[in-house]
Tab-separated table of C-alpha atoms in Angstrom:
chain	number	residue	atom	x	y	z
A	2	UNK	CA	12.504	-9.604	-47.361
A	3	UNK	CA	10.810	-10.136	-44.051
A	4	UNK	CA	9.296	-7.091	-42.457
A	5	UNK	CA	10.146	-6.182	-38.918
A	6	UNK	CA	7.240	-5.551	-36.623
A	7	UNK	CA	7.722	-2.417	-34.569
A	8	UNK	CA	8.748	-2.997	-30.975
A	9	UNK	CA	6.430	-1.313	-28.487
A	10	UNK	CA	8.136	1.351	-26.398
A	11	UNK	CA	9.354	0.285	-22.968
A	12	UNK	CA	8.046	2.627	-20.262
A	13	UNK	CA	10.610	4.560	-18.295
A	14	UNK	CA	11.181	2.866	-14.927
A	15	UNK	CA	10.988	6.210	-13.131
A	16	UNK	CA	7.578	6.997	-14.592
A	17	UNK	CA	6.257	3.572	-13.632
A	18	UNK	CA	7.657	3.901	-10.108
A	19	UNK	CA	6.065	7.328	-9.713
A	20	UNK	CA	2.713	5.991	-10.906
A	21	UNK	CA	3.017	3.091	-8.469
A	22	UNK	CA	3.805	5.481	-5.620
A	23	UNK	CA	0.793	7.623	-6.507
A	24	UNK	CA	-1.456	4.579	-6.626
A	25	UNK	CA	-0.148	3.388	-3.261
A	26	UNK	CA	-1.018	6.746	-1.704
A	27	UNK	CA	-4.512	6.457	-3.197
A	28	UNK	CA	-4.938	3.139	-1.364
A	29	UNK	CA	-3.463	4.294	1.925
A	30	UNK	CA	-5.835	7.216	2.492
A	31	UNK	CA	-9.130	5.281	2.514
A	32	UNK	CA	-7.492	2.293	4.200
A	33	UNK	CA	-6.406	4.487	7.101
A	34	UNK	CA	-10.010	5.691	7.358
A	35	UNK	CA	-11.262	2.109	7.569
A	36	UNK	CA	-8.670	1.259	10.233
A	37	UNK	CA	-9.591	4.346	12.232
A	38	UNK	CA	-13.270	3.423	12.181
A	39	UNK	CA	-12.425	-0.154	13.238
A	40	UNK	CA	-10.471	1.217	16.209
A	41	UNK	CA	-13.411	3.432	17.146
A	42	UNK	CA	-15.793	0.477	16.918
A	43	UNK	CA	-13.568	-1.546	19.238
A	44	UNK	CA	-14.162	1.072	21.922
A	45	UNK	CA	-17.947	0.701	21.816
A	46	UNK	CA	-20.228	-1.796	23.536
A	47	UNK	CA	-19.957	-4.732	21.152
A	48	UNK	CA	-20.953	-8.327	21.702
A	49	UNK	CA	-18.150	-10.907	21.763
A	50	UNK	CA	-19.043	-11.951	18.213
A	51	UNK	CA	-19.039	-8.361	16.941
A	52	UNK	CA	-15.727	-7.700	18.705
A	53	UNK	CA	-14.213	-10.723	16.919
A	54	UNK	CA	-15.445	-9.404	13.553
A	55	UNK	CA	-14.016	-5.937	14.177
A	56	UNK	CA	-10.732	-7.445	15.346
A	57	UNK	CA	-10.494	-9.500	12.132
A	58	UNK	CA	-11.299	-6.363	10.118
A	59	UNK	CA	-8.572	-4.384	11.885
A	60	UNK	CA	-5.990	-7.176	11.588
A	61	UNK	CA	-6.696	-7.634	7.867
A	62	UNK	CA	-6.593	-3.883	7.279
A	63	UNK	CA	-3.275	-3.532	9.087
A	64	UNK	CA	-1.816	-6.377	7.013
A	65	UNK	CA	-3.054	-4.747	3.812
A	66	UNK	CA	-1.597	-1.403	4.912
A	67	UNK	CA	1.742	-3.108	5.513
A	68	UNK	CA	1.659	-4.522	1.971
A	69	UNK	CA	0.768	-1.122	0.499
A	70	UNK	CA	3.631	0.468	2.456
A	71	UNK	CA	6.003	-2.170	1.069
A	72	UNK	CA	4.832	-1.389	-2.481
A	73	UNK	CA	5.330	2.319	-1.803
A	74	UNK	CA	8.866	1.679	-0.529
A	75	UNK	CA	9.594	-0.406	-3.626
A	76	UNK	CA	8.278	2.397	-5.854
A	77	UNK	CA	10.449	4.935	-4.041
A	78	UNK	CA	13.444	2.667	-4.518
A	79	UNK	CA	12.716	2.472	-8.246
A	80	UNK	CA	12.395	6.262	-8.461
A	81	UNK	CA	15.604	6.823	-6.453
A	82	UNK	CA	13.575	8.616	-3.768
A	83	UNK	CA	13.928	6.242	-0.845
A	84	UNK	CA	15.435	7.666	2.317
A	85	UNK	CA	17.407	5.395	4.608
A	86	UNK	CA	17.893	6.211	8.258
A	87	UNK	CA	20.348	4.340	10.485
A	88	UNK	CA	18.833	2.510	13.419
A	89	UNK	CA	20.378	0.656	16.308
A	90	UNK	CA	19.535	-3.007	16.634
């Protein structure tokens, strides 16, 4: 007779979603610090080249923050913790 190999346990979707949400929060905190410092730098006497670098830093950071927020929303959806609020369009 052929032996069956044990099937590895499938993680609970809620646990995975909660871990993903926690990880997203861990990314957001330092990322917000970086964005805040970039905004402060923009208000100082920078050369045109330095201003372009800081602007690219801020734009990239804001895009990354948007992605992290999307992951956090997805994790909340998976953990049945997302809150929807009606909005006029």
